[in-house]
CSV table of C-alpha atoms and ligand atoms in Angstrom, one decimal:
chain,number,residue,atom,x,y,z
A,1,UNK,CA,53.9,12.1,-33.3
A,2,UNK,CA,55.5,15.3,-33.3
A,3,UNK,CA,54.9,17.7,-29.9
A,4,UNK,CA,55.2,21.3,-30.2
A,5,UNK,CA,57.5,22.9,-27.6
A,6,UNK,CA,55.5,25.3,-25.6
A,7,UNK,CA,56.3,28.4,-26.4
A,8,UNK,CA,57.2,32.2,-23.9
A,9,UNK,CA,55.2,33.9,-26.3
A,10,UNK,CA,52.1,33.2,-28.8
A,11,UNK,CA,53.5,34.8,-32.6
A,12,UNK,CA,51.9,37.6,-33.9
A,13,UNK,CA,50.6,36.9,-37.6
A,14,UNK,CA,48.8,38.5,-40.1
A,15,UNK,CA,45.0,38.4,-41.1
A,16,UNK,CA,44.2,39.7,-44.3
A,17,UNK,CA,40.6,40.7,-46.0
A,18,UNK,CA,37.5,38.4,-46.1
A,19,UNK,CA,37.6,38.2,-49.7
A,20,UNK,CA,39.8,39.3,-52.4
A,21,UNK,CA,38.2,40.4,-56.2
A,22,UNK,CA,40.1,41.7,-59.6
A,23,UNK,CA,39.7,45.3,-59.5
A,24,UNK,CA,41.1,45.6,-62.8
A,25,UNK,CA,42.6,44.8,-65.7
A,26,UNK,CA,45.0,45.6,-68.7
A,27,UNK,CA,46.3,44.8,-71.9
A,28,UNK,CA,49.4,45.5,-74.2
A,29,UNK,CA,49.7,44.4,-78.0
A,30,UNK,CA,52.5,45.3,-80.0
A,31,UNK,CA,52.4,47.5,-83.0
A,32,UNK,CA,53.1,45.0,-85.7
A,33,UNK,CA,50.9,42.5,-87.2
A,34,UNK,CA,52.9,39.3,-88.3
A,35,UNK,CA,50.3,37.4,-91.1
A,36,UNK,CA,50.5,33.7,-91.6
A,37,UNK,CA,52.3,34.8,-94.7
A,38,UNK,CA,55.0,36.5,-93.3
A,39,UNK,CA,55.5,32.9,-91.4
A,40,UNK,CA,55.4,30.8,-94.0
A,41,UNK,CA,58.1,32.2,-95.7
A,42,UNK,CA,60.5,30.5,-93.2
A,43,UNK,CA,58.2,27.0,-93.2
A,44,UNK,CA,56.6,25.0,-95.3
A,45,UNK,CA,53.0,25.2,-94.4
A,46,UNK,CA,50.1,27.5,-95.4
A,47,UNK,CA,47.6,30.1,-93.9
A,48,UNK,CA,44.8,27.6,-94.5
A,49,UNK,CA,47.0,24.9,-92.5
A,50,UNK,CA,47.4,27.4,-90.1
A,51,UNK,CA,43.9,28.5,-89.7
A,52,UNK,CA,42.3,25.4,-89.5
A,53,UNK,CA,45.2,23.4,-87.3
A,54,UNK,CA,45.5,26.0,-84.6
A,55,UNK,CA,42.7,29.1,-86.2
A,56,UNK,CA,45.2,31.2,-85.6
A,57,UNK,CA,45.3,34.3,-88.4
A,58,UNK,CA,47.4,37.0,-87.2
A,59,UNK,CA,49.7,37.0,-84.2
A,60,UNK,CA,51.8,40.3,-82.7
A,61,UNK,CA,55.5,40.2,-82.7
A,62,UNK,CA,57.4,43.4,-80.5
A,63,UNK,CA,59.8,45.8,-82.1
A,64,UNK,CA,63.5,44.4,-82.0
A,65,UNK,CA,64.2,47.5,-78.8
A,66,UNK,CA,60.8,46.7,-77.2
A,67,UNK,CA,60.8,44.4,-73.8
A,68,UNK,CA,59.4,42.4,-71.5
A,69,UNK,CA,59.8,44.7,-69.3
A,70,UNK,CA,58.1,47.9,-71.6
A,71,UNK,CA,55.2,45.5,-72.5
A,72,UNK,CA,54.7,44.8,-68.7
A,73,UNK,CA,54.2,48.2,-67.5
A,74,UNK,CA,52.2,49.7,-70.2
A,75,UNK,CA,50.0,46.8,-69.1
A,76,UNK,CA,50.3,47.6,-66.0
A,77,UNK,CA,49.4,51.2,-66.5
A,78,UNK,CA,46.1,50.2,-68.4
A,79,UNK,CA,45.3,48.0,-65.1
A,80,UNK,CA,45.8,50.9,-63.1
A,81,UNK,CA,43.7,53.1,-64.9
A,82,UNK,CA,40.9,50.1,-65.3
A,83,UNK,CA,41.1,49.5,-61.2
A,84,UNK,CA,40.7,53.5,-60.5
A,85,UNK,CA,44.2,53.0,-58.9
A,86,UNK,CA,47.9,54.9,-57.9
A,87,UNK,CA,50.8,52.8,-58.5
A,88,UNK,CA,51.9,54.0,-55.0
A,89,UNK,CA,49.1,52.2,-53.9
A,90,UNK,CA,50.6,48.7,-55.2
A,91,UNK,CA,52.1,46.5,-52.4
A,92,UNK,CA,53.3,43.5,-54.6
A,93,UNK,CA,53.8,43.4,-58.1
A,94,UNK,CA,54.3,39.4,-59.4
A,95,UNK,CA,55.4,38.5,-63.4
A,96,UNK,CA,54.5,35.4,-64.9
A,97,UNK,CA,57.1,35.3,-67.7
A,98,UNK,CA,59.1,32.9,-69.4
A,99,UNK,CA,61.1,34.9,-71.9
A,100,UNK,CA,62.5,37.9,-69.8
A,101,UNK,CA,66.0,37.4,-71.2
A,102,UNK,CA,67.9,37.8,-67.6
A,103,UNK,CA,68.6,34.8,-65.5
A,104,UNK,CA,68.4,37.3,-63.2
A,105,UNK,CA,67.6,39.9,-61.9
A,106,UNK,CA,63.6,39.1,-62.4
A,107,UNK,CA,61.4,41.4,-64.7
A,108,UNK,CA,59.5,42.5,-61.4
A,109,UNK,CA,61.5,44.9,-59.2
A,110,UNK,CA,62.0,46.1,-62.7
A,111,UNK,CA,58.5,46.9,-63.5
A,112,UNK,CA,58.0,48.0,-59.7
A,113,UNK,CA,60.2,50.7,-60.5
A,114,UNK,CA,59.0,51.6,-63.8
A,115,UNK,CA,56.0,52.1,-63.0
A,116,UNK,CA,56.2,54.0,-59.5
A,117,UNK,CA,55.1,51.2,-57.6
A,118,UNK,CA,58.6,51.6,-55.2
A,119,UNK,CA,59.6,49.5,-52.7
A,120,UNK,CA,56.8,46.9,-53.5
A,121,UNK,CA,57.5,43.2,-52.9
A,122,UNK,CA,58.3,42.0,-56.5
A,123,UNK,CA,59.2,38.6,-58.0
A,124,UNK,CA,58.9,36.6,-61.4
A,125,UNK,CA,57.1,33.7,-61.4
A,126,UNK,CA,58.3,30.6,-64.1
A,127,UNK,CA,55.3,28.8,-64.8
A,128,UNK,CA,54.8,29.2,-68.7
A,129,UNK,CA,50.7,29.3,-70.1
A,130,UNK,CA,49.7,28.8,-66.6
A,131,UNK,CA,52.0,31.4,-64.8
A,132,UNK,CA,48.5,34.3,-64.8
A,133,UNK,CA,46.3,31.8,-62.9
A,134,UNK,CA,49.3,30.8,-60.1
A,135,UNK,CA,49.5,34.7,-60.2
A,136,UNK,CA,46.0,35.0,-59.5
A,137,UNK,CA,46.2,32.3,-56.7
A,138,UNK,CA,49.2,33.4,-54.8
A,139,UNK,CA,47.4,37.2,-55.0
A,140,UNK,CA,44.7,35.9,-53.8
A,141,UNK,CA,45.8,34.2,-51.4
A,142,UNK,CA,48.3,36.8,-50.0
A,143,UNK,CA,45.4,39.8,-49.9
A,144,UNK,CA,43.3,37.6,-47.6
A,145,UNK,CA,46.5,36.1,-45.6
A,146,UNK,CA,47.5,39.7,-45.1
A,147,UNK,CA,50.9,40.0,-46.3
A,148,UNK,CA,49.1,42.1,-49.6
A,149,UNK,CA,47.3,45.0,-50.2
A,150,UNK,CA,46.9,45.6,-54.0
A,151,UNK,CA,48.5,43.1,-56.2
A,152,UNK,CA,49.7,43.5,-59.8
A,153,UNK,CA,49.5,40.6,-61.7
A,154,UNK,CA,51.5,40.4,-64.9
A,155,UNK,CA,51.6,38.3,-67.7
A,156,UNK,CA,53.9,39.2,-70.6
A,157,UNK,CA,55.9,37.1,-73.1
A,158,UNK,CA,58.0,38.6,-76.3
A,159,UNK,CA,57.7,35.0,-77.3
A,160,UNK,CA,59.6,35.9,-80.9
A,161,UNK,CA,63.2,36.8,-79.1
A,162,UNK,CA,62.6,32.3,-78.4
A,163,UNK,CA,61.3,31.0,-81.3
A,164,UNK,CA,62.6,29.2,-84.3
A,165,UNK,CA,61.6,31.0,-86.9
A,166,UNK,CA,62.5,27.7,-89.0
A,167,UNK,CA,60.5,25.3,-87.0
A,168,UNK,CA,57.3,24.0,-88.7
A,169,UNK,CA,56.4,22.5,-85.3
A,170,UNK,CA,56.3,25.8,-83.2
A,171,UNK,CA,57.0,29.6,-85.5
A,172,UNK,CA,53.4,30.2,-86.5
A,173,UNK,CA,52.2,29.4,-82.5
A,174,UNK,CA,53.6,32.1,-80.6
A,175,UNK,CA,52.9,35.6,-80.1
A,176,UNK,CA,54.0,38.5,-77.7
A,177,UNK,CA,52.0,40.5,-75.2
A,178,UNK,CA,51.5,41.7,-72.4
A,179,UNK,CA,48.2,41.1,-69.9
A,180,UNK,CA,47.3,42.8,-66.1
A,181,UNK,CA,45.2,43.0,-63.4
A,182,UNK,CA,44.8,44.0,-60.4
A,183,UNK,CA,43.9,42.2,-57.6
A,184,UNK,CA,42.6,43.5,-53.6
A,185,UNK,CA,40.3,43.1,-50.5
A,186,UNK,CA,37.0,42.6,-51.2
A,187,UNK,CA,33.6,42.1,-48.7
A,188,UNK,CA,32.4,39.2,-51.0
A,189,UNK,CA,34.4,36.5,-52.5
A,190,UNK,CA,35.8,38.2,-56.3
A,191,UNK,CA,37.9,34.7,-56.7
A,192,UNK,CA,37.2,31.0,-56.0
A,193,UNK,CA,39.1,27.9,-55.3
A,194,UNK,CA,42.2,27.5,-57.8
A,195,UNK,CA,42.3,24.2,-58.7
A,196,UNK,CA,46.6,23.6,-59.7
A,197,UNK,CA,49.1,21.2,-59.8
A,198,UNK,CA,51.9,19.6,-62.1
A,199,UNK,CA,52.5,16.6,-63.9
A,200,UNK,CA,56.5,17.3,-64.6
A,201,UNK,CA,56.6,13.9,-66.5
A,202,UNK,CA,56.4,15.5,-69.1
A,203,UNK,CA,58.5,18.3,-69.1
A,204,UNK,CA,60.1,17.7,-72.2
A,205,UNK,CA,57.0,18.1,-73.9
A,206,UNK,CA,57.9,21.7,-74.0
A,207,UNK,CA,61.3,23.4,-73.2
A,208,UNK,CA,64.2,25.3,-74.6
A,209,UNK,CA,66.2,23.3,-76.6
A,210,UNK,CA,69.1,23.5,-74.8
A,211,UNK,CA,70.2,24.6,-71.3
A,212,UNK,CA,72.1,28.0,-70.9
A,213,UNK,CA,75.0,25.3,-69.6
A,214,UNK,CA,74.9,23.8,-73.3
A,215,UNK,CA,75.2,27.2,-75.0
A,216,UNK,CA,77.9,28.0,-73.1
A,217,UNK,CA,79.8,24.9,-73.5
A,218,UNK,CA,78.3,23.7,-76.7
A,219,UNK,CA,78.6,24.1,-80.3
A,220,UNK,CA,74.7,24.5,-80.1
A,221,UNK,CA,71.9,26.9,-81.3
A,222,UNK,CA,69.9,29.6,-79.8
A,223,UNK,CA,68.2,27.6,-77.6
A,224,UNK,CA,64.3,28.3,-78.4
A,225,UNK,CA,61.3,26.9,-76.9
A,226,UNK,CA,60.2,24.2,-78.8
A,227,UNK,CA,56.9,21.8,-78.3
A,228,UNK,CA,55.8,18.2,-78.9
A,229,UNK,CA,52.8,19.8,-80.3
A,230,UNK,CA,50.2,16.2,-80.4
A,231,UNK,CA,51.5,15.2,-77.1
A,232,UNK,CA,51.0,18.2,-75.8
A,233,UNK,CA,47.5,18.8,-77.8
A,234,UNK,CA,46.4,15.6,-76.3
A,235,UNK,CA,46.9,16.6,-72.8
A,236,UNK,CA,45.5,19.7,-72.9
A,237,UNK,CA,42.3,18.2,-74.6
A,238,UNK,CA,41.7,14.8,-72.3
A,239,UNK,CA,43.5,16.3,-68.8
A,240,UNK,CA,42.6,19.7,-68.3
A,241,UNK,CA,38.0,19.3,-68.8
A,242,UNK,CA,38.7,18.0,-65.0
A,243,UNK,CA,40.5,20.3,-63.8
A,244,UNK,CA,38.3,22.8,-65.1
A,245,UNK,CA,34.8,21.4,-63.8
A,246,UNK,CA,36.8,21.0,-61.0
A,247,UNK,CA,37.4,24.6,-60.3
A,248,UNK,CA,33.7,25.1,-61.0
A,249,UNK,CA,32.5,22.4,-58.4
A,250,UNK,CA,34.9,23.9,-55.6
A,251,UNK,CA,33.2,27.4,-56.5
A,252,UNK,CA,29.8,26.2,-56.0
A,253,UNK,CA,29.0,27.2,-59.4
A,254,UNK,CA,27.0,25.4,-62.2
A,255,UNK,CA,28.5,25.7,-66.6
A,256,UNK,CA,25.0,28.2,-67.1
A,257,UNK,CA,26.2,30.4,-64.2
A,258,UNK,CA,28.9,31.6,-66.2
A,259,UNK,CA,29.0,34.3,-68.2
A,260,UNK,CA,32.3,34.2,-69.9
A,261,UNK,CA,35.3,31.3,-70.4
A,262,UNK,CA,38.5,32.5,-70.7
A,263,UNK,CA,40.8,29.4,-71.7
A,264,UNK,CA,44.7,30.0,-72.4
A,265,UNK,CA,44.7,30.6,-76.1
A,266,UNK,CA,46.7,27.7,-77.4
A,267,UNK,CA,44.6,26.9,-80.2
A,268,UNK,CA,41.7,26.7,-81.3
A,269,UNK,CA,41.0,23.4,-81.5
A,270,UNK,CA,41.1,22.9,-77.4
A,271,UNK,CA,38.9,25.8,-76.6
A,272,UNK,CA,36.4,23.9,-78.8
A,273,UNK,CA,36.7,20.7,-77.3
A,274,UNK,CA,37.2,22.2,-73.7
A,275,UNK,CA,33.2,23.9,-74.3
A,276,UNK,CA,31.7,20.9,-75.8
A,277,UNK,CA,33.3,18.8,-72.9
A,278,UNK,CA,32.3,21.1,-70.0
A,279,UNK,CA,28.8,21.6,-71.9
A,280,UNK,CA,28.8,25.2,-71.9
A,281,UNK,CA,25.7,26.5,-72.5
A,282,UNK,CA,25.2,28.7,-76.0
A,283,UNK,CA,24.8,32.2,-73.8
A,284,UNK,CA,28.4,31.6,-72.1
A,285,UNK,CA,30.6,34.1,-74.2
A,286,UNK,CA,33.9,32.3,-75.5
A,287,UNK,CA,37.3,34.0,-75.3
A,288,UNK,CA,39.0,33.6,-79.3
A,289,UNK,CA,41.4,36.1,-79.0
A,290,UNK,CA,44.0,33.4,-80.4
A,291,UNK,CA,43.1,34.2,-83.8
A,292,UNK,CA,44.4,37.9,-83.7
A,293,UNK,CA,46.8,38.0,-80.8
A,294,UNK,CA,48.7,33.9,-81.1
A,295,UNK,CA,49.5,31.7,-78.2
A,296,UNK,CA,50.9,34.9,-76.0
A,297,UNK,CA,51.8,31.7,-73.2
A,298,UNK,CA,51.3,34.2,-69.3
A,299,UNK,CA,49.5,36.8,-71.3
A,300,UNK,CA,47.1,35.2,-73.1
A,301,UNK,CA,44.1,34.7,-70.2
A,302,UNK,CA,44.5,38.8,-69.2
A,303,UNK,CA,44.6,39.9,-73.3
A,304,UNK,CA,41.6,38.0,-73.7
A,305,UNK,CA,39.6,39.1,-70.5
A,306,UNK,CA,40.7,42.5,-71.7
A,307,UNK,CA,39.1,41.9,-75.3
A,308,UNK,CA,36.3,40.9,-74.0
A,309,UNK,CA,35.5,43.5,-71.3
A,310,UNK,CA,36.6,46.1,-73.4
A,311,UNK,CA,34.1,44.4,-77.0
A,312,UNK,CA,31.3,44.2,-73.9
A,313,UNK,CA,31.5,40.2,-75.0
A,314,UNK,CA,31.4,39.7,-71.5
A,315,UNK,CA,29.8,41.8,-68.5
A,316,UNK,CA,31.4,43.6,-65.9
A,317,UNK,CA,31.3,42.2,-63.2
A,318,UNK,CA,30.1,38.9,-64.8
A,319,UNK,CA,31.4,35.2,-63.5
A,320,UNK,CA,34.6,33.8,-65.5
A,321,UNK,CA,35.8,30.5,-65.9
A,322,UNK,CA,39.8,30.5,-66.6
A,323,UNK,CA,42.7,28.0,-66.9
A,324,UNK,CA,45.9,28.5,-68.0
A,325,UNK,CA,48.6,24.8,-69.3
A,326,UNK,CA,51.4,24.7,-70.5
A,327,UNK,CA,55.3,23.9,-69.8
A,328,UNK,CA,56.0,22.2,-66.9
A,329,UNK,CA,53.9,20.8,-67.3
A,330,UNK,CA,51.5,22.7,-64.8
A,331,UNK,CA,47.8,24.0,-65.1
A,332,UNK,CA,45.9,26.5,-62.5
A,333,UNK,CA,42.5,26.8,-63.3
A,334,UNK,CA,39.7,29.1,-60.8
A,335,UNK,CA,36.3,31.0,-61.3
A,336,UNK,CA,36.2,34.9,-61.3
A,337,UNK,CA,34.0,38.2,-61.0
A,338,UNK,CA,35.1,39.9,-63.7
A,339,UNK,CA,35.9,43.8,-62.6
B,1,LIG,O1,50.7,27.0,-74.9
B,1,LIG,C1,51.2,25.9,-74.3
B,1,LIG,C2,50.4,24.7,-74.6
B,1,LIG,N1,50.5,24.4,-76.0
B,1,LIG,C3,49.5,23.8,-76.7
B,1,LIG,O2,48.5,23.5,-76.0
B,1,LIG,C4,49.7,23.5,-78.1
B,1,LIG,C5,49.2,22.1,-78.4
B,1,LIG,N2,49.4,21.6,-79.7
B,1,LIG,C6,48.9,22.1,-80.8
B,1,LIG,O3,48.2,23.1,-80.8
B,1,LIG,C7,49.0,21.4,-82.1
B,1,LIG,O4,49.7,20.1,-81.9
B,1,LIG,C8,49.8,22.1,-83.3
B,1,LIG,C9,48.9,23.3,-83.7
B,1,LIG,C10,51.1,22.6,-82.7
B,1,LIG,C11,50.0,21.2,-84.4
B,1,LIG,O5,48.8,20.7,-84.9
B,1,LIG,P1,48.5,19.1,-85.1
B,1,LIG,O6,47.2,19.0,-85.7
B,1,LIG,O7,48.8,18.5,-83.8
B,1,LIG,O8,49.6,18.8,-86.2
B,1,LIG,P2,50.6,17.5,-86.3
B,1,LIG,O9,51.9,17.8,-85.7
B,1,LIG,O10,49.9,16.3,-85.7
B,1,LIG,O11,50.7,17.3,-87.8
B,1,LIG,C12,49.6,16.9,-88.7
B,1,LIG,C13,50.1,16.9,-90.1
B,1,LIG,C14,51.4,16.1,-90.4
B,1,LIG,O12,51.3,15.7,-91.7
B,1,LIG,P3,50.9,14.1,-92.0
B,1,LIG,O13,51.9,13.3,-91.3
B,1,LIG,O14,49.5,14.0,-91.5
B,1,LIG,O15,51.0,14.1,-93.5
B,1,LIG,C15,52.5,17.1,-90.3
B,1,LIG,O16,53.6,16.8,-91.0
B,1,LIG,O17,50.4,18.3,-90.5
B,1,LIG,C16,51.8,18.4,-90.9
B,1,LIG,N3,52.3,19.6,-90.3
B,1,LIG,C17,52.3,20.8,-90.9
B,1,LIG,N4,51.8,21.1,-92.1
B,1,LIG,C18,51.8,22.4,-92.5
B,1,LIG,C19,52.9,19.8,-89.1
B,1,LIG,N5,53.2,21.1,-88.9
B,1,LIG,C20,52.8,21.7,-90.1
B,1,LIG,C21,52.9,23.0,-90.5
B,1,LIG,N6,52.4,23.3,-91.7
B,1,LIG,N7,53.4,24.0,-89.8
């Protein structure tokens, strides 16, 4: 057994607010609509393969000069404006991104700056289609531990600048974007139990090709993110309905309390099997943004609350079921008031 030395002096710490909520959120989709067409004509496949494999139809790809980092803050902007909320007012701004093309520096002290939020505590986060909902739990986390006043949450991806345009396995998945919100004190809980973890196993299941070692001491490719698309489909499918009721149980709340699911848009195949295995009731509003937007990985849970607030699919202020997979691999799942 370990014994604490008694210390001179008892540490001052911080206590943060009773609760923390989402105040708001935001949402950035690039100009240009890529079709299954335009896809095919670099793999052999078809828009019905497409549609009924993964029901995606359209997906957005950024302009060649367009970045993580632009996508980011005109999120950011629209979170702002949807939280009634100054930049100045921001103490930490976290990305969830796996394709800012820097090693480093990260995306975030970029964005910080961008967007006027100065001097805020700013740092990327690497956990692939479940990078928003660790952004949502380390927010949440830090507004009631106190070392957080306003969060800005970002998920963003220009998922084209890492994918093989030739591979029948991956191009017709990804999309870019760019998804925010805001998160800060609240007087009654706005964000329940995240329910995370890892099972890096399987990390190979989806990765970049190569290292940035092997590209610069190989005679190899680009290295883009490529998937073992069953495996991976099979996970997501048979692994992740627990971890979802499971952030449901911890929240004390029942499948016809909710108002809204908000899944990571991987396809469409495991949003359907994730409602008919939680038993969603017919009233809870489904988040289907895949089949405009792609798999946008980090952005895809805020594009889709965003859709869906903004459609009135789901209600302000409204309970939301999310989870985010993917690389790693790693999942974060929790139940939220919508703003
Ligand atoms: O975002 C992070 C997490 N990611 C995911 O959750 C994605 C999970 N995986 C998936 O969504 C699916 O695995 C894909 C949509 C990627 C692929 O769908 P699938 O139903 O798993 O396809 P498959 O690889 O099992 O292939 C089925 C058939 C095969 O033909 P045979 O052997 O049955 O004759 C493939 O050769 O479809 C063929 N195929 C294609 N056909 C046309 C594979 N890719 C294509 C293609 N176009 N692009």
């Amino acid at each position: 057994m370990t014994t604490i030395p008694q210390q001179r002096r008892t540490l001052t710490t911080t206590t943060g607010a009773a609760y923390s909520r989402i105040w708001g959120v935001g949402g950035y989709r690039p100009e240009r609509v890529v079709t299954n067409e335009e896809i095919c004509e670099h793999i052999d496949s078809s828009d019905q393969w497409i549609r009924e494999r993964s029901g995606i139809i359209t997906r957005r790809f950024a302009a060649a000069d367009e970045t993580v980092v632009d996508m980011a803050a005109a999120a950011a902007h629209e979170a702002l404006r949807s939280a009634g909320l100054t930049a100045s007012q921001i103490s930490t701004v976290i990305v969830a991104t796996v394709t800012h093309p820097y090693q480093t520096p990260g995306a975030a002290p970029i964005v910080a700056e961008r967007i006027g939020a100065t001097s805020a505590v700013a740092f990327d986060i690497s956990a692939a289609c479940a990078g928003y909902c660790h952004g949502i739990a380390l927010a949440n986390d830090m507004v009631r531990g106190g070392s957080a006043t306003f969060v800005l949450v970002i998920g963003v991806e220009k998922l084209s600048d890492f994918t093989d345009k030739t591979d029948r396995g991956s191009a017709f998945i990804f999309g870019d974007g760019a998804g925010a919100s805001i998160v800060g004190p609240s007087d009654v809980p706005g964000i329940g139990p995240t329910v995370w973890g890892s099972d890096g196993s399987k990390w190979k299941t989806i990765s970049q090709r190569h290292s940035w070692i092997d590209v610069r001491d190989g005679d190899v490719d680009w290295p883009a993110i490529t998937m073992e698309g069953p495996e991976v489909f099979r996970w997501a499918v048979w692994a992740m309905a627990p971890i979802a009721q499971a952030a449901l149980d911890q929240a004390g709340i029942k499948a016809e309390d909710l108002d809204a699911f908000i899944p990571h848009q991987a396809n469409m195949r495991i949003i359907d099997s994730l409602v008919k295995k939680l038993k969603l009731p017919d009233h809870v509003a489904v988040a289907r943004d895949i089949a405009e937007t792609g798999n946008t990985s980090a952005a895809s849970i805020p594009l889709a609350t965003q859709r869906m607030l903004d459609s009135g699919e789901a209600p302000h202020g409204g309970l939301a079921l999310q989870i985010g997979f993917g690389a790693g691999l790693v999942y974060a799942a929790q139940v939220v008031v919508l703003p």
